[in-house]
Amino acid sequence: MTMIDQEQLNRWRLILGAASEEKLQSFGTGGVHLDEESRLMDEALAAIYDDTSASSAESDTGGSRKAGLGASAPKLAKWLGDIRTFFPPDVVSVIQADAIERKGLHQLLYEPELLSQVKPDIQMVATLMALKGKIPERTKETARQLVKAVVDEIVKRLSQDLRRAVTGALNRRQHSPLPSATGLDWNTTIRKNLKHYDKERGLLLPEKVYFFDRARRSKEWTVILDIDQSGSMAGSVIYASIIGSIFASMPALDTRVVAFDTEVVDLSEQCAEDPVDMLFGIQLGGGTDINKSISYCSSFITEPKKTLFILVSDLFEGGNRTEMLQRLIDMHQAGVKTICLLALSDEGVPSYDEAVAKKLSQYGIPCFGCSPDKLPELIEGALKGYDLSLLAEKVKQGQGK
């Protein structure tokens, strides 16, 4: 037997669990031999994924693998340390989420010492948001710090690109008398000076040179984020809320952030002040009344052609579907830049109402999933007046969808 064969056998043992050990022995390869590190890894996986008892997990090597973590805080603390040692961050996120879902290990969220060892990620923030009413007082500050870590990471990841996209789009809408080589508007300068073209010398002698203005006017555009807070939209809700807080920090934008289920909650003030508090103000789950929320958001539209409306929803309407469609179509036809993001996450497009999405697309309202990293490109194109349907297709192709 080669070393590679032994390694493959050990990997299968880790994948299939203790119940597979007897069957693997029958291959006549000399049996499974887990080293100390593999044994600890095996125990960490067994705690969540193996339903075998200690007696049935006995192996020929004399070791045993006992499933479950019980209610023991020391056990949980050790387990959290083990999975962070043996697995990459993305796998740790999945195992943590499975621990809560499959084993009901909500004590991970209820004890400050345990919660402080949890890897901060989108899934864990969604879980905290869903359980926020049940988190004991002693754990709230630790939970808040965990959420803040995720918020800070997303802001760091997206803020610079979003700011560049917005300022890049708005700065090119007006001109400045102040000269700047980097801000020279070649197209306008050439177009407005064609009458000064010297045919004999083959030179254009501009009478006036035009430059882009770097100053931003206050509240030049209104951006409205209308966010479906149903449970299936958890990741999108978190990203959309944080992106809303980035928009709110830009003087050129009048930003409104609204969350809805069957009721509508205006989060614009919390968004501008503290995105962490804003996230804890969101209630995941419940029904869906998109129509009511769009009606509320419509009151913020004073200049349709200077308004960007982004609906983050899977379009499963529990309210008046016909009226909801008509409101969006009317908004679009009035000149509002209208987009429906079926998902704003790194996990791709979720399940959504295809009939509603198709109907909106027929009227020129693009409906598609978008990763957060692609959103700056979408925002910049919308503010520059690009065809949103073509832009949406470009973004989708860029994501390989």
Short mmCIF file of C-alpha atoms in Angstrom, two decimals:
data_model
loop_
_atom_site.label_atom_id
_atom_site.label_comp_id
_atom_site.label_asym_id
_atom_site.label_seq_id
_atom_site.Cartn_x
_atom_site.Cartn_y
_atom_site.Cartn_z
CA MET A 1 0.00 0.00 0.00
CA THR A 2 1.37 3.42 -0.97
CA MET A 3 1.35 6.52 1.24
CA ILE A 4 -1.15 8.16 -1.13
CA ASP A 5 -3.53 5.21 -0.73
CA GLN A 6 -3.31 5.47 3.05
CA GLU A 7 -3.97 9.23 2.91
CA GLN A 8 -7.02 8.70 0.70
CA LEU A 9 -8.35 6.04 3.04
CA ASN A 10 -7.95 8.35 6.02
CA ARG A 11 -9.74 11.13 4.16
CA TRP A 12 -12.67 8.84 3.39
CA ARG A 13 -12.76 7.90 7.08
CA LEU A 14 -13.02 11.60 8.02
CA ILE A 15 -15.73 12.19 5.43
CA LEU A 16 -17.87 9.15 6.25
CA GLY A 17 -17.43 9.09 10.01
CA ALA A 18 -16.93 6.36 12.59
CA ALA A 19 -19.77 4.19 11.25
CA SER A 20 -17.73 3.61 8.07
CA GLU A 21 -14.64 2.34 9.83
CA GLU A 22 -15.55 -1.36 9.86
CA LYS A 23 -16.45 -1.25 6.16
CA LEU A 24 -13.17 0.51 5.32
CA GLN A 25 -11.20 -2.17 7.20
CA SER A 26 -12.59 -4.79 4.80
CA PHE A 27 -10.62 -3.30 1.92
CA GLY A 28 -7.60 -5.23 3.16
CA THR A 29 -5.39 -2.19 3.24
CA GLY A 30 -4.30 -2.49 6.83
CA GLY A 31 -7.07 -0.34 8.23
CA VAL A 32 -7.48 3.30 9.06
CA HIS A 33 -4.74 5.03 11.03
CA LEU A 34 -5.59 8.59 12.09
CA ASP A 35 -2.79 10.68 13.53
CA GLU A 36 -3.44 12.97 16.50
CA GLU A 37 -4.37 15.98 14.39
CA SER A 38 -6.76 13.92 12.23
CA ARG A 39 -8.31 12.39 15.33
CA LEU A 40 -9.05 15.85 16.77
CA MET A 41 -10.45 16.94 13.44
CA ASP A 42 -12.60 13.80 13.38
CA GLU A 43 -13.98 14.56 16.84
CA ALA A 44 -14.81 18.15 15.85
CA LEU A 45 -16.76 16.93 12.80
CA ALA A 46 -18.44 14.12 14.74
CA ALA A 47 -19.82 16.58 17.27
CA ILE A 48 -22.08 18.02 14.54
CA TYR A 49 -22.37 15.43 11.79
CA ASP A 50 -22.05 11.98 13.43
CA ASP A 51 -25.07 10.49 15.22
CA THR A 52 -23.20 7.40 16.40
CA SER A 53 -22.84 6.82 20.11
CA ALA A 54 -19.57 6.27 21.94
CA SER A 55 -20.06 2.51 22.00
CA SER A 56 -20.70 2.19 18.28
CA ALA A 57 -17.80 4.44 17.43
CA GLU A 58 -15.20 2.10 18.92
CA SER A 59 -12.40 1.41 16.49
CA ASP A 60 -9.67 -1.21 16.24
CA THR A 61 -7.14 1.44 17.16
CA GLY A 62 -8.70 1.75 20.60
CA GLY A 63 -10.03 5.26 20.00
CA SER A 64 -13.64 6.34 20.07
CA ARG A 65 -15.58 9.20 18.63
CA LYS A 66 -18.47 10.53 20.64
CA ALA A 67 -21.05 12.68 18.88
CA GLY A 68 -22.57 15.75 20.45
CA LEU A 69 -21.31 18.61 22.57
CA GLY A 70 -24.03 18.62 25.20
CA ALA A 71 -24.40 21.77 27.27
CA SER A 72 -20.81 21.86 28.47
CA ALA A 73 -19.21 25.28 27.97
CA PRO A 74 -15.65 23.89 28.19
CA LYS A 75 -16.47 21.34 25.50
CA LEU A 76 -17.94 24.03 23.26
CA ALA A 77 -14.96 26.30 23.79
CA LYS A 78 -12.54 23.52 22.87
CA TRP A 79 -14.66 22.58 19.85
CA LEU A 80 -14.71 26.18 18.58
CA GLY A 81 -10.94 26.33 18.94
CA ASP A 82 -10.50 23.02 17.10
CA ILE A 83 -12.61 23.90 14.07
CA ARG A 84 -10.81 27.23 13.70
CA THR A 85 -7.48 25.40 13.88
CA PHE A 86 -8.24 22.63 11.38
CA PHE A 87 -10.51 24.28 8.79
CA PRO A 88 -10.36 27.38 6.56
CA PRO A 89 -12.62 30.37 7.43
CA ASP A 90 -15.33 29.62 4.84
CA VAL A 91 -15.68 26.04 6.13
CA VAL A 92 -15.73 27.27 9.75
CA SER A 93 -18.72 29.46 8.86
CA VAL A 94 -20.65 26.48 7.49
CA ILE A 95 -19.82 24.25 10.50
CA GLN A 96 -20.88 26.98 12.97
CA ALA A 97 -24.19 27.46 11.18
CA ASP A 98 -24.77 23.69 11.09
CA ALA A 99 -24.00 23.47 14.81
CA ILE A 100 -26.85 25.85 15.56
CA GLU A 101 -29.27 24.37 13.03
CA ARG A 102 -28.59 20.63 13.44
CA LYS A 103 -27.68 20.45 17.12
CA GLY A 104 -29.54 23.46 18.47
CA LEU A 105 -26.37 24.83 20.03
CA HIS A 106 -27.78 28.25 20.73
CA GLN A 107 -25.59 28.45 23.83
CA LEU A 108 -22.90 29.52 21.36
CA LEU A 109 -24.83 32.79 21.19
CA TYR A 110 -25.87 33.04 24.81
CA GLU A 111 -22.54 32.90 26.63
CA PRO A 112 -20.14 35.86 26.11
CA GLU A 113 -17.07 33.64 26.47
CA LEU A 114 -18.30 31.29 23.75
CA LEU A 115 -19.66 33.97 21.45
CA SER A 116 -16.32 35.80 21.53
CA GLN A 117 -14.74 32.70 19.95
CA VAL A 118 -17.25 32.46 17.10
CA LYS A 119 -15.95 33.48 13.68
CA PRO A 120 -17.72 36.71 12.64
CA ASP A 121 -19.44 36.20 9.28
CA ILE A 122 -22.66 36.98 7.41
CA GLN A 123 -24.35 33.73 8.45
CA MET A 124 -23.68 34.34 12.13
CA VAL A 125 -24.91 37.94 11.91
CA ALA A 126 -28.13 36.67 10.28
CA THR A 127 -28.55 34.18 13.13
CA LEU A 128 -28.00 36.88 15.75
CA MET A 129 -30.51 39.14 14.02
CA ALA A 130 -33.10 36.35 13.95
CA LEU A 131 -32.55 35.54 17.65
CA LYS A 132 -31.91 39.04 18.95
CA GLY A 133 -34.98 39.04 21.19
CA LYS A 134 -33.73 35.89 22.94
CA ILE A 135 -30.11 36.91 23.50
CA PRO A 136 -29.55 37.48 27.25
CA GLU A 137 -28.38 40.86 28.49
CA ARG A 138 -24.93 39.56 29.47
CA THR A 139 -24.25 38.56 25.86
CA LYS A 140 -25.60 41.60 24.01
CA GLU A 141 -22.39 43.62 24.02
CA THR A 142 -20.37 40.62 22.75
CA ALA A 143 -22.98 40.04 20.05
CA ARG A 144 -22.80 43.69 19.09
CA GLN A 145 -19.01 43.51 18.76
CA LEU A 146 -19.31 40.43 16.54
CA VAL A 147 -21.80 42.21 14.28
CA LYS A 148 -19.58 45.30 14.25
CA ALA A 149 -16.61 43.22 13.08
CA VAL A 150 -18.63 42.00 10.09
CA VAL A 151 -19.96 45.49 9.34
CA ASP A 152 -16.46 46.99 9.47
CA GLU A 153 -15.11 44.28 7.15
CA ILE A 154 -17.86 44.87 4.57
CA VAL A 155 -17.47 48.65 4.76
CA LYS A 156 -13.73 48.29 4.24
CA ARG A 157 -14.34 45.97 1.31
CA LEU A 158 -16.94 48.10 -0.49
CA SER A 159 -16.72 51.71 0.68
CA GLN A 160 -13.87 52.89 -1.52
CA ASP A 161 -15.34 51.44 -4.73
CA LEU A 162 -18.82 52.78 -3.99
CA ARG A 163 -17.50 56.28 -3.25
CA ARG A 164 -15.39 56.23 -6.40
CA ALA A 165 -18.39 55.09 -8.44
CA VAL A 166 -20.68 57.82 -7.12
CA THR A 167 -18.19 60.69 -7.28
CA GLY A 168 -16.96 59.51 -10.67
CA ALA A 169 -20.50 59.61 -12.06
CA LEU A 170 -21.56 62.92 -10.50
CA ASN A 171 -18.35 64.86 -11.08
CA ARG A 172 -18.69 64.42 -14.84
CA ARG A 173 -22.08 66.14 -14.97
CA GLN A 174 -20.86 69.73 -14.60
CA HIS A 175 -17.85 71.79 -15.62
CA SER A 176 -15.38 73.96 -13.78
CA PRO A 177 -13.44 77.10 -14.82
CA LEU A 178 -10.46 75.86 -12.77
CA PRO A 179 -7.83 74.16 -14.96
CA SER A 180 -6.73 70.64 -14.14
CA ALA A 181 -4.95 68.36 -16.59
CA THR A 182 -6.50 65.24 -15.04
CA GLY A 183 -9.96 66.79 -15.23
CA LEU A 184 -9.81 68.01 -18.84
CA ASP A 185 -13.01 67.18 -20.75
CA TRP A 186 -11.63 66.33 -24.18
CA ASN A 187 -14.95 65.52 -25.83
CA THR A 188 -16.63 68.82 -24.87
CA THR A 189 -13.51 70.86 -25.62
CA ILE A 190 -13.19 69.41 -29.13
CA ARG A 191 -16.92 69.57 -29.91
CA LYS A 192 -17.32 73.21 -28.86
CA ASN A 193 -14.18 74.36 -30.68
CA LEU A 194 -14.59 72.64 -34.05
CA LYS A 195 -15.31 76.03 -35.67
CA HIS A 196 -11.77 77.05 -34.70
CA TYR A 197 -10.13 74.24 -36.66
CA ASP A 198 -7.21 75.57 -38.80
CA LYS A 199 -7.35 73.58 -42.06
CA GLU A 200 -4.03 74.88 -43.38
CA ARG A 201 -2.04 73.79 -40.35
CA GLY A 202 -4.30 70.84 -39.49
CA LEU A 203 -4.65 72.08 -35.92
CA LEU A 204 -7.56 72.70 -33.60
CA LEU A 205 -7.05 76.02 -31.82
CA PRO A 206 -9.50 75.98 -28.90
CA GLU A 207 -10.92 79.29 -27.80
CA LYS A 208 -12.05 77.75 -24.51
CA VAL A 209 -10.96 74.60 -22.70
CA TYR A 210 -13.48 72.70 -20.54
CA PHE A 211 -12.71 70.85 -17.30
CA PHE A 212 -14.80 68.54 -15.11
CA ASP A 213 -15.80 70.01 -11.77
CA ARG A 214 -14.48 68.02 -8.79
CA ALA A 215 -16.85 69.65 -6.33
CA ARG A 216 -19.99 67.75 -5.47
CA ARG A 217 -23.30 69.46 -4.92
CA SER A 218 -25.12 68.50 -1.73
CA LYS A 219 -27.91 65.95 -2.19
CA GLU A 220 -27.62 65.85 -5.96
CA TRP A 221 -29.34 62.44 -6.18
CA THR A 222 -31.86 60.56 -4.09
CA VAL A 223 -31.06 56.88 -3.55
CA ILE A 224 -33.76 54.67 -2.05
CA LEU A 225 -32.99 51.14 -0.86
CA ASP A 226 -36.20 49.18 -0.27
CA ILE A 227 -35.24 45.92 1.47
CA ASP A 228 -37.34 42.78 1.84
CA GLN A 229 -36.55 41.44 5.33
CA SER A 230 -38.16 38.02 4.91
CA GLY A 231 -36.03 35.18 6.30
CA SER A 232 -34.88 33.91 2.90
CA MET A 233 -33.29 37.29 2.16
CA ALA A 234 -31.04 37.38 5.26
CA GLY A 235 -27.67 37.80 3.50
CA SER A 236 -29.07 40.38 1.09
CA VAL A 237 -30.63 42.34 3.97
CA ILE A 238 -27.28 42.61 5.74
CA TYR A 239 -25.33 43.69 2.67
CA ALA A 240 -28.04 46.13 1.51
CA SER A 241 -28.28 47.75 4.95
CA ILE A 242 -24.53 48.26 5.21
CA ILE A 243 -24.34 49.60 1.66
CA GLY A 244 -27.14 51.99 2.61
CA SER A 245 -24.99 53.29 5.47
CA ILE A 246 -22.13 53.93 3.03
CA PHE A 247 -24.46 55.87 0.74
CA ALA A 248 -25.76 57.85 3.73
CA SER A 249 -22.22 59.06 4.46
CA MET A 250 -21.95 60.71 1.01
CA PRO A 251 -23.04 64.39 0.93
CA ALA A 252 -24.01 64.13 -2.74
CA LEU A 253 -26.73 61.57 -1.98
CA ASP A 254 -30.00 61.87 -0.11
CA THR A 255 -30.22 58.27 1.10
CA ARG A 256 -33.32 56.46 2.31
CA VAL A 257 -33.19 52.92 3.69
CA VAL A 258 -36.49 51.12 4.22
CA ALA A 259 -37.08 47.53 5.40
CA PHE A 260 -40.39 45.71 5.11
CA ASP A 261 -42.33 42.52 5.73
CA THR A 262 -46.06 43.16 6.14
CA GLU A 263 -45.11 46.43 7.86
CA VAL A 264 -42.71 49.14 6.76
CA VAL A 265 -39.79 50.36 8.89
CA ASP A 266 -37.79 53.46 7.95
CA LEU A 267 -34.17 52.89 8.96
CA SER A 268 -32.73 56.03 7.36
CA GLU A 269 -31.75 57.72 10.64
CA GLN A 270 -30.13 54.63 12.17
CA CYS A 271 -28.40 53.99 8.85
CA ALA A 272 -26.75 57.41 8.89
CA GLU A 273 -25.72 57.11 12.55
CA ASP A 274 -24.77 53.49 13.28
CA PRO A 275 -25.22 50.57 10.86
CA VAL A 276 -24.83 48.07 13.72
CA ASP A 277 -27.85 49.52 15.54
CA MET A 278 -29.67 49.55 12.22
CA LEU A 279 -29.08 45.81 11.73
CA PHE A 280 -30.41 45.05 15.19
CA GLY A 281 -33.48 47.07 14.25
CA ILE A 282 -34.31 44.65 11.43
CA GLN A 283 -36.70 41.79 12.13
CA LEU A 284 -36.01 38.86 9.81
CA GLY A 285 -38.98 36.70 8.84
CA GLY A 286 -42.70 37.37 8.60
CA GLY A 287 -44.91 37.99 5.59
CA THR A 288 -44.30 40.25 2.62
CA ASP A 289 -46.14 43.35 1.40
CA ILE A 290 -43.94 44.85 -1.30
CA ASN A 291 -46.73 47.07 -2.57
CA LYS A 292 -47.13 48.84 0.79
CA SER A 293 -43.40 49.50 0.98
CA ILE A 294 -43.15 50.89 -2.56
CA SER A 295 -46.09 53.18 -1.79
CA TYR A 296 -44.20 54.48 1.27
CA CYS A 297 -40.95 54.95 -0.67
CA SER A 298 -42.74 56.90 -3.41
CA SER A 299 -43.16 59.82 -1.02
CA PHE A 300 -39.39 60.44 -1.15
CA ILE A 301 -39.35 60.93 -4.93
CA THR A 302 -39.35 64.65 -5.71
CA GLU A 303 -37.19 64.61 -8.86
CA PRO A 304 -37.81 61.31 -10.68
CA LYS A 305 -34.90 61.76 -13.08
CA LYS A 306 -32.55 62.31 -10.14
CA THR A 307 -33.74 59.28 -8.17
CA LEU A 308 -32.36 55.75 -8.02
CA PHE A 309 -34.76 53.18 -6.56
CA ILE A 310 -33.32 49.76 -5.67
CA LEU A 311 -35.77 47.06 -4.58
CA VAL A 312 -33.97 44.16 -2.87
CA SER A 313 -36.52 41.35 -2.96
CA ASP A 314 -37.28 37.89 -4.32
CA LEU A 315 -40.61 39.38 -5.53
CA PHE A 316 -42.86 36.89 -3.75
CA GLU A 317 -45.69 39.32 -3.00
CA GLY A 318 -48.15 38.66 -0.19
CA GLY A 319 -50.03 41.90 -0.76
CA ASN A 320 -51.59 43.37 -3.90
CA ARG A 321 -49.41 41.99 -6.69
CA THR A 322 -51.14 43.85 -9.55
CA GLU A 323 -50.85 47.19 -7.76
CA MET A 324 -47.24 46.48 -6.86
CA LEU A 325 -46.33 45.86 -10.49
CA GLN A 326 -48.13 49.01 -11.61
CA ARG A 327 -46.37 51.16 -9.01
CA LEU A 328 -42.95 49.98 -10.21
CA ILE A 329 -43.87 50.45 -13.87
CA ASP A 330 -45.23 53.97 -13.19
CA MET A 331 -42.08 54.83 -11.26
CA HIS A 332 -39.88 53.63 -14.11
CA GLN A 333 -41.90 55.47 -16.76
CA ALA A 334 -41.71 58.70 -14.72
CA GLY A 335 -37.93 58.61 -15.13
CA VAL A 336 -36.82 56.96 -11.88
CA LYS A 337 -33.83 54.64 -12.32
CA THR A 338 -35.49 51.45 -11.09
CA ILE A 339 -33.69 48.18 -10.35
CA CYS A 340 -34.78 44.94 -8.67
CA LEU A 341 -32.01 42.95 -7.03
CA LEU A 342 -33.28 39.41 -6.46
CA ALA A 343 -30.20 38.87 -4.29
CA LEU A 344 -27.41 41.08 -3.02
CA SER A 345 -24.99 38.47 -1.78
CA ASP A 346 -22.08 36.23 -2.69
CA GLU A 347 -24.34 33.18 -2.81
CA GLY A 348 -25.96 33.79 -6.20
CA VAL A 349 -29.59 34.18 -7.18
CA PRO A 350 -32.11 32.73 -4.74
CA SER A 351 -35.51 31.33 -5.51
CA TYR A 352 -37.72 34.17 -6.80
CA ASP A 353 -41.06 34.84 -8.51
CA GLU A 354 -40.13 34.36 -12.16
CA ALA A 355 -43.49 35.60 -13.47
CA VAL A 356 -43.16 38.95 -11.70
CA ALA A 357 -39.50 39.32 -12.69
CA LYS A 358 -40.35 38.59 -16.33
CA LYS A 359 -43.18 41.13 -16.31
CA LEU A 360 -40.95 43.87 -14.88
CA SER A 361 -38.17 43.07 -17.35
CA GLN A 362 -40.62 43.49 -20.23
CA TYR A 363 -41.13 47.09 -19.10
CA GLY A 364 -37.41 47.78 -18.89
CA ILE A 365 -36.92 47.19 -15.16
CA PRO A 366 -33.96 44.78 -14.80
CA CYS A 367 -34.30 41.98 -12.24
CA PHE A 368 -31.17 39.99 -11.37
CA GLY A 369 -28.86 38.84 -8.61
CA CYS A 370 -25.76 40.89 -7.92
CA SER A 371 -22.73 40.26 -5.75
CA PRO A 372 -21.79 43.22 -3.49
CA ASP A 373 -18.51 43.66 -5.37
CA LYS A 374 -20.40 44.30 -8.61
CA LEU A 375 -22.78 46.88 -7.13
CA PRO A 376 -20.44 49.91 -7.55
CA GLU A 377 -20.35 49.30 -11.31
CA LEU A 378 -24.15 49.14 -11.37
CA ILE A 379 -24.55 52.33 -9.32
CA GLU A 380 -22.09 54.28 -11.43
CA GLY A 381 -23.79 53.20 -14.65
CA ALA A 382 -27.22 54.12 -13.31
CA LEU A 383 -26.08 57.61 -12.24
CA LYS A 384 -24.37 58.16 -15.60
CA GLY A 385 -27.61 57.36 -17.40
CA TYR A 386 -26.62 54.07 -19.01
CA ASP A 387 -29.28 51.62 -20.20
CA LEU A 388 -29.91 49.58 -17.06
CA SER A 389 -31.03 46.49 -18.96
CA LEU A 390 -27.73 46.36 -20.86
CA LEU A 391 -25.82 47.18 -17.69
CA ALA A 392 -27.59 44.38 -15.80
CA GLU A 393 -26.65 41.92 -18.52
CA LYS A 394 -23.03 43.06 -18.32
CA VAL A 395 -22.99 42.61 -14.55
CA LYS A 396 -24.53 39.12 -14.83
CA GLN A 397 -21.99 38.06 -17.45
CA GLY A 398 -19.22 39.36 -15.21
CA GLN A 399 -20.46 37.04 -12.48
CA GLY A 400 -20.64 34.07 -14.80
CA LYS A 401 -24.42 33.72 -14.49
#
